[in-house]
């Protein structure tokens, strides 16, 4: 009994010293691995890999333009030209009242017809809520051989947009870093921006509209008059 007990004490002491030597070594290895992981995350995190960051939707004032071709033999505004203008003016903000510019070709074969069409377009715009003092006429030089130089209608408006797509700065076949290519997500962001009717919706929510008191009264009255739920009596199933 004494022999076995005397042998156990040195073994336990030796095991304790080994444990004390192993713990600092493990802590040092974990610290080294942690330093490597932290360094890699900083390097990779500095490069954006989100299409919303690479192609952000921005809001700015831009010109909207409509070209209306005019034939040399035309003698006034046609119905198709009037409908095209009305559709174009759907996006015009009458509260902001930006200047509606009508550019008339000068020196072309259809100069006289274009002037008549421009006057008709201005009349249609004025009839649909655009003040006359916000309609401006200018002329631009057109070639003498141009028999269908267009009348150009322009106004400025706030709109959502992104940068131009088509940036192929690198080979998309190079996937060693497992990252998106530069043009990834650009068309999606452009299509999303084109569907936004009011760009101010991107800046914040709108104010809530007043409650429909009549509809609210109908719903509450129906809730009050609803019959109480009475469960059906249980019956044994008979075969």
PDB file of N, CA, C and O in Angstrom, residues 68-138:
ATOM      1  N   UNK A  68     -41.102  65.546 -80.613  1.00  0.00           N
ATOM      2  CA  UNK A  68     -42.310  65.334 -81.410  1.00  0.00           C
ATOM      3  C   UNK A  68     -41.976  65.638 -82.870  1.00  0.00           C
ATOM      4  O   UNK A  68     -41.795  66.808 -83.239  1.00  0.00           O
ATOM      5  N   UNK A  69     -41.861  64.630 -83.718  1.00  0.00           N
ATOM      6  CA  UNK A  69     -41.561  64.881 -85.139  1.00  0.00           C
ATOM      7  C   UNK A  69     -42.706  65.638 -85.815  1.00  0.00           C
ATOM      8  O   UNK A  69     -43.883  65.406 -85.534  1.00  0.00           O
ATOM      9  N   UNK A  70     -42.343  66.530 -86.717  1.00  0.00           N
ATOM     10  CA  UNK A  70     -43.325  67.344 -87.438  1.00  0.00           C
ATOM     11  C   UNK A  70     -43.009  67.253 -88.927  1.00  0.00           C
ATOM     12  O   UNK A  70     -41.868  67.495 -89.344  1.00  0.00           O
ATOM     13  N   UNK A  71     -44.007  66.896 -89.709  1.00  0.00           N
ATOM     14  CA  UNK A  71     -43.823  66.829 -91.151  1.00  0.00           C
ATOM     15  C   UNK A  71     -43.845  68.210 -91.783  1.00  0.00           C
ATOM     16  O   UNK A  71     -44.475  69.145 -91.266  1.00  0.00           O
ATOM     17  N   UNK A  72     -43.171  68.340 -92.910  1.00  0.00           N
ATOM     18  CA  UNK A  72     -43.107  69.641 -93.582  1.00  0.00           C
ATOM     19  C   UNK A  72     -44.466  70.079 -94.104  1.00  0.00           C
ATOM     20  O   UNK A  72     -44.731  71.278 -94.252  1.00  0.00           O
ATOM     21  N   UNK A  73     -45.349  69.142 -94.380  1.00  0.00           N
ATOM     22  CA  UNK A  73     -46.668  69.482 -94.919  1.00  0.00           C
ATOM     23  C   UNK A  73     -47.743  69.608 -93.849  1.00  0.00           C
ATOM     24  O   UNK A  73     -48.909  69.850 -94.180  1.00  0.00           O
ATOM     25  N   UNK A  74     -47.382  69.442 -92.575  1.00  0.00           N
ATOM     26  CA  UNK A  74     -48.377  69.559 -91.506  1.00  0.00           C
ATOM     27  C   UNK A  74     -48.828  71.009 -91.365  1.00  0.00           C
ATOM     28  O   UNK A  74     -48.042  71.946 -91.530  1.00  0.00           O
ATOM     29  N   UNK A  75     -50.093  71.163 -91.003  1.00  0.00           N
ATOM     30  CA  UNK A  75     -50.653  72.497 -90.823  1.00  0.00           C
ATOM     31  C   UNK A  75     -51.302  72.621 -89.452  1.00  0.00           C
ATOM     32  O   UNK A  75     -52.436  73.040 -89.317  1.00  0.00           O
ATOM     33  N   UNK A  76     -50.574  72.260 -88.437  1.00  0.00           N
ATOM     34  CA  UNK A  76     -51.089  72.342 -87.083  1.00  0.00           C
ATOM     35  C   UNK A  76     -50.805  71.068 -86.311  1.00  0.00           C
ATOM     36  O   UNK A  76     -50.304  70.072 -86.848  1.00  0.00           O
ATOM     37  N   UNK A  77     -51.145  71.107 -85.043  1.00  0.00           N
ATOM     38  CA  UNK A  77     -50.901  69.967 -84.163  1.00  0.00           C
ATOM     39  C   UNK A  77     -51.907  68.857 -84.439  1.00  0.00           C
ATOM     40  O   UNK A  77     -53.104  69.110 -84.593  1.00  0.00           O
ATOM     41  N   UNK A  78     -51.423  67.636 -84.490  1.00  0.00           N
ATOM     42  CA  UNK A  78     -52.292  66.489 -84.709  1.00  0.00           C
ATOM     43  C   UNK A  78     -52.770  65.922 -83.374  1.00  0.00           C
ATOM     44  O   UNK A  78     -52.254  66.261 -82.303  1.00  0.00           O
ATOM     45  N   UNK A  79     -53.751  65.037 -83.456  1.00  0.00           N
ATOM     46  CA  UNK A  79     -54.277  64.416 -82.236  1.00  0.00           C
ATOM     47  C   UNK A  79     -53.228  63.525 -81.579  1.00  0.00           C
ATOM     48  O   UNK A  79     -53.112  63.496 -80.347  1.00  0.00           O
ATOM     49  N   UNK A  80     -52.453  62.826 -82.382  1.00  0.00           N
ATOM     50  CA  UNK A  80     -51.411  61.962 -81.823  1.00  0.00           C
ATOM     51  C   UNK A  80     -50.355  62.780 -81.088  1.00  0.00           C
ATOM     52  O   UNK A  80     -49.858  62.370 -80.023  1.00  0.00           O
ATOM     53  N   UNK A  81     -50.009  63.941 -81.625  1.00  0.00           N
ATOM     54  CA  UNK A  81     -49.038  64.797 -80.955  1.00  0.00           C
ATOM     55  C   UNK A  81     -49.590  65.328 -79.635  1.00  0.00           C
ATOM     56  O   UNK A  81     -48.869  65.424 -78.639  1.00  0.00           O
ATOM     57  N   UNK A  82     -50.875  65.669 -79.618  1.00  0.00           N
ATOM     58  CA  UNK A  82     -51.496  66.153 -78.384  1.00  0.00           C
ATOM     59  C   UNK A  82     -51.515  65.069 -77.311  1.00  0.00           C
ATOM     60  O   UNK A  82     -51.217  65.333 -76.136  1.00  0.00           O
ATOM     61  N   UNK A  83     -51.832  63.840 -77.684  1.00  0.00           N
ATOM     62  CA  UNK A  83     -51.863  62.746 -76.715  1.00  0.00           C
ATOM     63  C   UNK A  83     -50.463  62.424 -76.196  1.00  0.00           C
ATOM     64  O   UNK A  83     -50.293  62.087 -75.017  1.00  0.00           O
ATOM     65  N   UNK A  84     -49.473  62.534 -77.056  1.00  0.00           N
ATOM     66  CA  UNK A  84     -48.093  62.306 -76.608  1.00  0.00           C
ATOM     67  C   UNK A  84     -47.683  63.347 -75.577  1.00  0.00           C
ATOM     68  O   UNK A  84     -47.030  63.029 -74.569  1.00  0.00           O
ATOM     69  N   UNK A  85     -48.076  64.598 -75.796  1.00  0.00           N
ATOM     70  CA  UNK A  85     -47.744  65.651 -74.843  1.00  0.00           C
ATOM     71  C   UNK A  85     -48.456  65.441 -73.509  1.00  0.00           C
ATOM     72  O   UNK A  85     -47.855  65.619 -72.441  1.00  0.00           O
ATOM     73  N   UNK A  86     -49.718  65.057 -73.544  1.00  0.00           N
ATOM     74  CA  UNK A  86     -50.462  64.836 -72.303  1.00  0.00           C
ATOM     75  C   UNK A  86     -49.844  63.704 -71.477  1.00  0.00           C
ATOM     76  O   UNK A  86     -49.754  63.792 -70.246  1.00  0.00           O
ATOM     77  N   UNK A  87     -49.430  62.641 -72.148  1.00  0.00           N
ATOM     78  CA  UNK A  87     -48.759  61.564 -71.424  1.00  0.00           C
ATOM     79  C   UNK A  87     -47.428  62.004 -70.846  1.00  0.00           C
ATOM     80  O   UNK A  87     -47.045  61.600 -69.739  1.00  0.00           O
ATOM     81  N   UNK A  88     -46.730  62.857 -71.569  1.00  0.00           N
ATOM     82  CA  UNK A  88     -45.442  63.360 -71.098  1.00  0.00           C
ATOM     83  C   UNK A  88     -45.603  64.271 -69.883  1.00  0.00           C
ATOM     84  O   UNK A  88     -44.762  64.275 -68.973  1.00  0.00           O
ATOM     85  N   UNK A  89     -46.684  65.025 -69.837  1.00  0.00           N
ATOM     86  CA  UNK A  89     -46.910  65.967 -68.741  1.00  0.00           C
ATOM     87  C   UNK A  89     -47.466  65.307 -67.485  1.00  0.00           C
ATOM     88  O   UNK A  89     -47.705  65.995 -66.487  1.00  0.00           O
ATOM     89  N   UNK A  90     -47.693  63.991 -67.514  1.00  0.00           N
ATOM     90  CA  UNK A  90     -48.169  63.304 -66.314  1.00  0.00           C
ATOM     91  C   UNK A  90     -47.161  63.422 -65.169  1.00  0.00           C
ATOM     92  O   UNK A  90     -47.536  63.434 -64.001  1.00  0.00           O
ATOM     93  N   UNK A  91     -45.888  63.498 -65.506  1.00  0.00           N
ATOM     94  CA  UNK A  91     -44.862  63.617 -64.472  1.00  0.00           C
ATOM     95  C   UNK A  91     -44.515  65.047 -64.109  1.00  0.00           C
ATOM     96  O   UNK A  91     -43.601  65.274 -63.309  1.00  0.00           O
ATOM     97  N   UNK A  92     -45.222  66.015 -64.667  1.00  0.00           N
ATOM     98  CA  UNK A  92     -44.930  67.423 -64.385  1.00  0.00           C
ATOM     99  C   UNK A  92     -45.525  67.816 -63.043  1.00  0.00           C
ATOM    100  O   UNK A  92     -46.710  67.589 -62.774  1.00  0.00           O
ATOM    101  N   UNK A  93     -44.692  68.401 -62.178  1.00  0.00           N
ATOM    102  CA  UNK A  93     -45.140  68.832 -60.855  1.00  0.00           C
ATOM    103  C   UNK A  93     -45.655  70.265 -60.968  1.00  0.00           C
ATOM    104  O   UNK A  93     -44.886  71.220 -61.056  1.00  0.00           O
ATOM    105  N   UNK A  94     -46.969  70.410 -60.952  1.00  0.00           N
ATOM    106  CA  UNK A  94     -47.565  71.737 -61.105  1.00  0.00           C
ATOM    107  C   UNK A  94     -47.355  72.607 -59.882  1.00  0.00           C
ATOM    108  O   UNK A  94     -47.432  73.831 -59.961  1.00  0.00           O
ATOM    109  N   UNK A  95     -47.104  71.988 -58.726  1.00  0.00           N
ATOM    110  CA  UNK A  95     -46.809  72.772 -57.531  1.00  0.00           C
ATOM    111  C   UNK A  95     -45.410  73.390 -57.620  1.00  0.00           C
ATOM    112  O   UNK A  95     -45.207  74.548 -57.254  1.00  0.00           O
ATOM    113  N   UNK A  96     -44.445  72.613 -58.111  1.00  0.00           N
ATOM    114  CA  UNK A  96     -43.094  73.155 -58.289  1.00  0.00           C
ATOM    115  C   UNK A  96     -43.043  74.142 -59.447  1.00  0.00           C
ATOM    116  O   UNK A  96     -42.270  75.102 -59.425  1.00  0.00           O
ATOM    117  N   UNK A  97     -43.865  73.921 -60.472  1.00  0.00           N
ATOM    118  CA  UNK A  97     -44.010  74.839 -61.608  1.00  0.00           C
ATOM    119  C   UNK A  97     -42.673  75.157 -62.262  1.00  0.00           C
ATOM    120  O   UNK A  97     -42.274  76.311 -62.389  1.00  0.00           O
ATOM    121  N   UNK A  98     -41.961  74.107 -62.676  1.00  0.00           N
ATOM    122  CA  UNK A  98     -40.723  74.340 -63.414  1.00  0.00           C
ATOM    123  C   UNK A  98     -41.047  74.843 -64.821  1.00  0.00           C
ATOM    124  O   UNK A  98     -42.174  74.703 -65.307  1.00  0.00           O
ATOM    125  N   UNK A  99     -40.069  75.436 -65.462  1.00  0.00           N
ATOM    126  CA  UNK A  99     -40.276  76.019 -66.788  1.00  0.00           C
ATOM    127  C   UNK A  99     -40.440  74.908 -67.814  1.00  0.00           C
ATOM    128  O   UNK A  99     -39.635  73.972 -67.877  1.00  0.00           O
ATOM    129  N   UNK A 100     -41.494  75.013 -68.621  1.00  0.00           N
ATOM    130  CA  UNK A 100     -41.718  74.089 -69.726  1.00  0.00           C
ATOM    131  C   UNK A 100     -41.167  74.746 -70.984  1.00  0.00           C
ATOM    132  O   UNK A 100     -41.697  75.754 -71.458  1.00  0.00           O
ATOM    133  N   UNK A 101     -40.094  74.191 -71.509  1.00  0.00           N
ATOM    134  CA  UNK A 101     -39.412  74.777 -72.658  1.00  0.00           C
ATOM    135  C   UNK A 101     -39.809  74.038 -73.921  1.00  0.00           C
ATOM    136  O   UNK A 101     -39.724  72.806 -73.984  1.00  0.00           O
ATOM    137  N   UNK A 102     -40.242  74.799 -74.928  1.00  0.00           N
ATOM    138  CA  UNK A 102     -40.606  74.240 -76.232  1.00  0.00           C
ATOM    139  C   UNK A 102     -39.577  74.746 -77.239  1.00  0.00           C
ATOM    140  O   UNK A 102     -39.518  75.943 -77.537  1.00  0.00           O
ATOM    141  N   UNK A 103     -38.762  73.824 -77.738  1.00  0.00           N
ATOM    142  CA  UNK A 103     -37.701  74.173 -78.688  1.00  0.00           C
ATOM    143  C   UNK A 103     -38.201  73.929 -80.108  1.00  0.00           C
ATOM    144  O   UNK A 103     -38.620  72.813 -80.441  1.00  0.00           O
ATOM    145  N   UNK A 104     -38.127  74.977 -80.944  1.00  0.00           N
ATOM    146  CA  UNK A 104     -38.642  74.918 -82.314  1.00  0.00           C
ATOM    147  C   UNK A 104     -37.461  74.923 -83.279  1.00  0.00           C
ATOM    148  O   UNK A 104     -36.538  75.738 -83.132  1.00  0.00           O
ATOM    149  N   UNK A 105     -37.448  74.020 -84.262  1.00  0.00           N
ATOM    150  CA  UNK A 105     -36.334  74.006 -85.221  1.00  0.00           C
ATOM    151  C   UNK A 105     -36.338  75.256 -86.096  1.00  0.00           C
ATOM    152  O   UNK A 105     -37.390  75.791 -86.444  1.00  0.00           O
ATOM    153  N   UNK A 106     -35.137  75.702 -86.451  1.00  0.00           N
ATOM    154  CA  UNK A 106     -34.982  76.879 -87.305  1.00  0.00           C
ATOM    155  C   UNK A 106     -34.079  76.524 -88.480  1.00  0.00           C
ATOM    156  O   UNK A 106     -33.039  75.886 -88.300  1.00  0.00           O
ATOM    157  N   UNK A 107     -34.501  76.934 -89.674  1.00  0.00           N
ATOM    158  CA  UNK A 107     -33.704  76.675 -90.868  1.00  0.00           C
ATOM    159  C   UNK A 107     -33.989  75.354 -91.534  1.00  0.00           C
ATOM    160  O   UNK A 107     -33.372  75.028 -92.559  1.00  0.00           O
ATOM    161  N   UNK A 108     -34.918  74.582 -91.012  1.00  0.00           N
ATOM    162  CA  UNK A 108     -35.255  73.292 -91.607  1.00  0.00           C
ATOM    163  C   UNK A 108     -36.408  73.452 -92.585  1.00  0.00           C
ATOM    164  O   UNK A 108     -37.069  74.493 -92.652  1.00  0.00           O
ATOM    165  N   UNK A 109     -36.669  72.387 -93.332  1.00  0.00           N
ATOM    166  CA  UNK A 109     -37.744  72.435 -94.319  1.00  0.00           C
ATOM    167  C   UNK A 109     -39.115  72.501 -93.667  1.00  0.00           C
ATOM    168  O   UNK A 109     -40.077  72.970 -94.285  1.00  0.00           O
ATOM    169  N   UNK A 110     -39.230  72.061 -92.429  1.00  0.00           N
ATOM    170  CA  UNK A 110     -40.526  72.061 -91.741  1.00  0.00           C
ATOM    171  C   UNK A 110     -40.614  73.171 -90.697  1.00  0.00           C
ATOM    172  O   UNK A 110     -41.363  73.058 -89.727  1.00  0.00           O
ATOM    173  N   UNK A 111     -39.877  74.245 -90.878  1.00  0.00           N
ATOM    174  CA  UNK A 111     -39.844  75.312 -89.877  1.00  0.00           C
ATOM    175  C   UNK A 111     -41.225  75.917 -89.649  1.00  0.00           C
ATOM    176  O   UNK A 111     -41.652  76.118 -88.502  1.00  0.00           O
ATOM    177  N   UNK A 112     -41.966  76.219 -90.719  1.00  0.00           N
ATOM    178  CA  UNK A 112     -43.286  76.839 -90.584  1.00  0.00           C
ATOM    179  C   UNK A 112     -44.260  75.880 -89.894  1.00  0.00           C
ATOM    180  O   UNK A 112     -45.014  76.266 -88.993  1.00  0.00           O
ATOM    181  N   UNK A 113     -44.237  74.618 -90.307  1.00  0.00           N
ATOM    182  CA  UNK A 113     -45.125  73.636 -89.689  1.00  0.00           C
ATOM    183  C   UNK A 113     -44.771  73.421 -88.221  1.00  0.00           C
ATOM    184  O   UNK A 113     -45.662  73.245 -87.375  1.00  0.00           O
ATOM    185  N   UNK A 114     -43.483  73.445 -87.883  1.00  0.00           N
ATOM    186  CA  UNK A 114     -43.066  73.247 -86.496  1.00  0.00           C
ATOM    187  C   UNK A 114     -43.521  74.404 -85.612  1.00  0.00           C
ATOM    188  O   UNK A 114     -43.909  74.199 -84.458  1.00  0.00           O
ATOM    189  N   UNK A 115     -43.498  75.615 -86.135  1.00  0.00           N
ATOM    190  CA  UNK A 115     -43.966  76.759 -85.352  1.00  0.00           C
ATOM    191  C   UNK A 115     -45.455  76.645 -85.044  1.00  0.00           C
ATOM    192  O   UNK A 115     -45.897  76.941 -83.928  1.00  0.00           O
ATOM    193  N   UNK A 116     -46.232  76.208 -86.025  1.00  0.00           N
ATOM    194  CA  UNK A 116     -47.668  76.028 -85.798  1.00  0.00           C
ATOM    195  C   UNK A 116     -47.926  74.925 -84.777  1.00  0.00           C
ATOM    196  O   UNK A 116     -48.781  75.056 -83.892  1.00  0.00           O
ATOM    197  N   UNK A 117     -47.168  73.842 -84.876  1.00  0.00           N
ATOM    198  CA  UNK A 117     -47.326  72.744 -83.914  1.00  0.00           C
ATOM    199  C   UNK A 117     -46.924  73.181 -82.513  1.00  0.00           C
ATOM    200  O   UNK A 117     -47.577  72.816 -81.523  1.00  0.00           O
ATOM    201  N   UNK A 118     -45.880  73.974 -82.396  1.00  0.00           N
ATOM    202  CA  UNK A 118     -45.420  74.437 -81.087  1.00  0.00           C
ATOM    203  C   UNK A 118     -46.480  75.301 -80.412  1.00  0.00           C
ATOM    204  O   UNK A 118     -46.697  75.192 -79.196  1.00  0.00           O
ATOM    205  N   UNK A 119     -47.155  76.143 -81.176  1.00  0.00           N
ATOM    206  CA  UNK A 119     -48.226  76.958 -80.586  1.00  0.00           C
ATOM    207  C   UNK A 119     -49.375  76.075 -80.092  1.00  0.00           C
ATOM    208  O   UNK A 119     -49.967  76.329 -79.042  1.00  0.00           O
ATOM    209  N   UNK A 120     -49.694  75.032 -80.837  1.00  0.00           N
ATOM    210  CA  UNK A 120     -50.739  74.113 -80.397  1.00  0.00           C
ATOM    211  C   UNK A 120     -50.347  73.356 -79.138  1.00  0.00           C
ATOM    212  O   UNK A 120     -51.172  73.149 -78.237  1.00  0.00           O
ATOM    213  N   UNK A 121     -49.078  72.963 -79.043  1.00  0.00           N
ATOM    214  CA  UNK A 121     -48.613  72.270 -77.846  1.00  0.00           C
ATOM    215  C   UNK A 121     -48.665  73.176 -76.623  1.00  0.00           C
ATOM    216  O   UNK A 121     -49.034  72.740 -75.523  1.00  0.00           O
ATOM    217  N   UNK A 122     -48.306  74.433 -76.794  1.00  0.00           N
ATOM    218  CA  UNK A 122     -48.366  75.374 -75.679  1.00  0.00           C
ATOM    219  C   UNK A 122     -49.800  75.577 -75.208  1.00  0.00           C
ATOM    220  O   UNK A 122     -50.066  75.697 -74.004  1.00  0.00           O
ATOM    221  N   UNK A 123     -50.741  75.595 -76.142  1.00  0.00           N
ATOM    222  CA  UNK A 123     -52.148  75.754 -75.770  1.00  0.00           C
ATOM    223  C   UNK A 123     -52.646  74.550 -74.980  1.00  0.00           C
ATOM    224  O   UNK A 123     -53.372  74.696 -73.986  1.00  0.00           O
ATOM    225  N   UNK A 124     -52.254  73.353 -75.401  1.00  0.00           N
ATOM    226  CA  UNK A 124     -52.651  72.142 -74.671  1.00  0.00           C
ATOM    227  C   UNK A 124     -52.057  72.142 -73.265  1.00  0.00           C
ATOM    228  O   UNK A 124     -52.731  71.802 -72.284  1.00  0.00           O
ATOM    229  N   UNK A 125     -50.799  72.544 -73.142  1.00  0.00           N
ATOM    230  CA  UNK A 125     -50.155  72.583 -71.831  1.00  0.00           C
ATOM    231  C   UNK A 125     -50.833  73.596 -70.916  1.00  0.00           C
ATOM    232  O   UNK A 125     -51.050  73.333 -69.725  1.00  0.00           O
ATOM    233  N   UNK A 126     -51.197  74.748 -71.463  1.00  0.00           N
ATOM    234  CA  UNK A 126     -51.865  75.766 -70.661  1.00  0.00           C
ATOM    235  C   UNK A 126     -53.246  75.301 -70.217  1.00  0.00           C
ATOM    236  O   UNK A 126     -53.676  75.578 -69.090  1.00  0.00           O
ATOM    237  N   UNK A 127     -53.941  74.586 -71.082  1.00  0.00           N
ATOM    238  CA  UNK A 127     -55.271  74.079 -70.732  1.00  0.00           C
ATOM    239  C   UNK A 127     -55.200  73.049 -69.612  1.00  0.00           C
ATOM    240  O   UNK A 127     -56.150  72.901 -68.831  1.00  0.00           O
ATOM    241  N   UNK A 128     -54.079  72.349 -69.479  1.00  0.00           N
ATOM    242  CA  UNK A 128     -53.938  71.285 -68.484  1.00  0.00           C
ATOM    243  C   UNK A 128     -53.169  71.733 -67.245  1.00  0.00           C
ATOM    244  O   UNK A 128     -52.489  70.926 -66.604  1.00  0.00           O
ATOM    245  N   UNK A 129     -53.279  73.000 -66.907  1.00  0.00           N
ATOM    246  CA  UNK A 129     -52.810  73.457 -65.606  1.00  0.00           C
ATOM    247  C   UNK A 129     -51.428  74.054 -65.550  1.00  0.00           C
ATOM    248  O   UNK A 129     -50.949  74.368 -64.457  1.00  0.00           O
ATOM    249  N   UNK A 130     -50.751  74.233 -66.660  1.00  0.00           N
ATOM    250  CA  UNK A 130     -49.424  74.847 -66.651  1.00  0.00           C
ATOM    251  C   UNK A 130     -49.585  76.333 -66.966  1.00  0.00           C
ATOM    252  O   UNK A 130     -50.172  76.700 -67.991  1.00  0.00           O
ATOM    253  N   UNK A 131     -49.080  77.166 -66.080  1.00  0.00           N
ATOM    254  CA  UNK A 131     -49.246  78.607 -66.257  1.00  0.00           C
ATOM    255  C   UNK A 131     -48.525  79.083 -67.513  1.00  0.00           C
ATOM    256  O   UNK A 131     -47.457  78.577 -67.869  1.00  0.00           O
ATOM    257  N   UNK A 132     -49.095  80.090 -68.141  1.00  0.00           N
ATOM    258  CA  UNK A 132     -48.509  80.612 -69.381  1.00  0.00           C
ATOM    259  C   UNK A 132     -47.146  81.246 -69.140  1.00  0.00           C
ATOM    260  O   UNK A 132     -46.281  81.212 -70.018  1.00  0.00           O
ATOM    261  N   UNK A 133     -46.955  81.835 -67.952  1.00  0.00           N
ATOM    262  CA  UNK A 133     -45.656  82.455 -67.683  1.00  0.00           C
ATOM    263  C   UNK A 133     -44.565  81.426 -67.411  1.00  0.00           C
ATOM    264  O   UNK A 133     -43.397  81.790 -67.256  1.00  0.00           O
ATOM    265  N   UNK A 134     -44.930  80.128 -67.341  1.00  0.00           N
ATOM    266  CA  UNK A 134     -43.941  79.064 -67.150  1.00  0.00           C
ATOM    267  C   UNK A 134     -43.687  78.297 -68.442  1.00  0.00           C
ATOM    268  O   UNK A 134     -43.038  77.255 -68.429  1.00  0.00           O
ATOM    269  N   UNK A 135     -44.191  78.805 -69.557  1.00  0.00           N
ATOM    270  CA  UNK A 135     -43.965  78.193 -70.870  1.00  0.00           C
ATOM    271  C   UNK A 135     -43.045  79.110 -71.666  1.00  0.00           C
ATOM    272  O   UNK A 135     -43.334  80.303 -71.834  1.00  0.00           O
ATOM    273  N   UNK A 136     -41.931  78.568 -72.126  1.00  0.00           N
ATOM    274  CA  UNK A 136     -40.934  79.364 -72.852  1.00  0.00           C
ATOM    275  C   UNK A 136     -40.680  78.746 -74.217  1.00  0.00           C
ATOM    276  O   UNK A 136     -40.664  77.518 -74.369  1.00  0.00           O
ATOM    277  N   UNK A 137     -40.479  79.622 -75.220  1.00  0.00           N
ATOM    278  CA  UNK A 137     -40.163  79.190 -76.581  1.00  0.00           C
ATOM    279  C   UNK A 137     -38.718  79.555 -76.886  1.00  0.00           C
ATOM    280  O   UNK A 137     -38.282  80.682 -76.626  1.00  0.00           O
ATOM    281  N   UNK A 138     -37.985  78.606 -77.436  1.00  0.00           N
ATOM    282  CA  UNK A 138     -36.640  78.863 -77.934  1.00  0.00           C
ATOM    283  C   UNK A 138     -36.504  78.157 -79.281  1.00  0.00           C
ATOM    284  O   UNK A 138     -37.326  77.301 -79.640  1.00  0.00           O
TER     285      UNK A 138
END
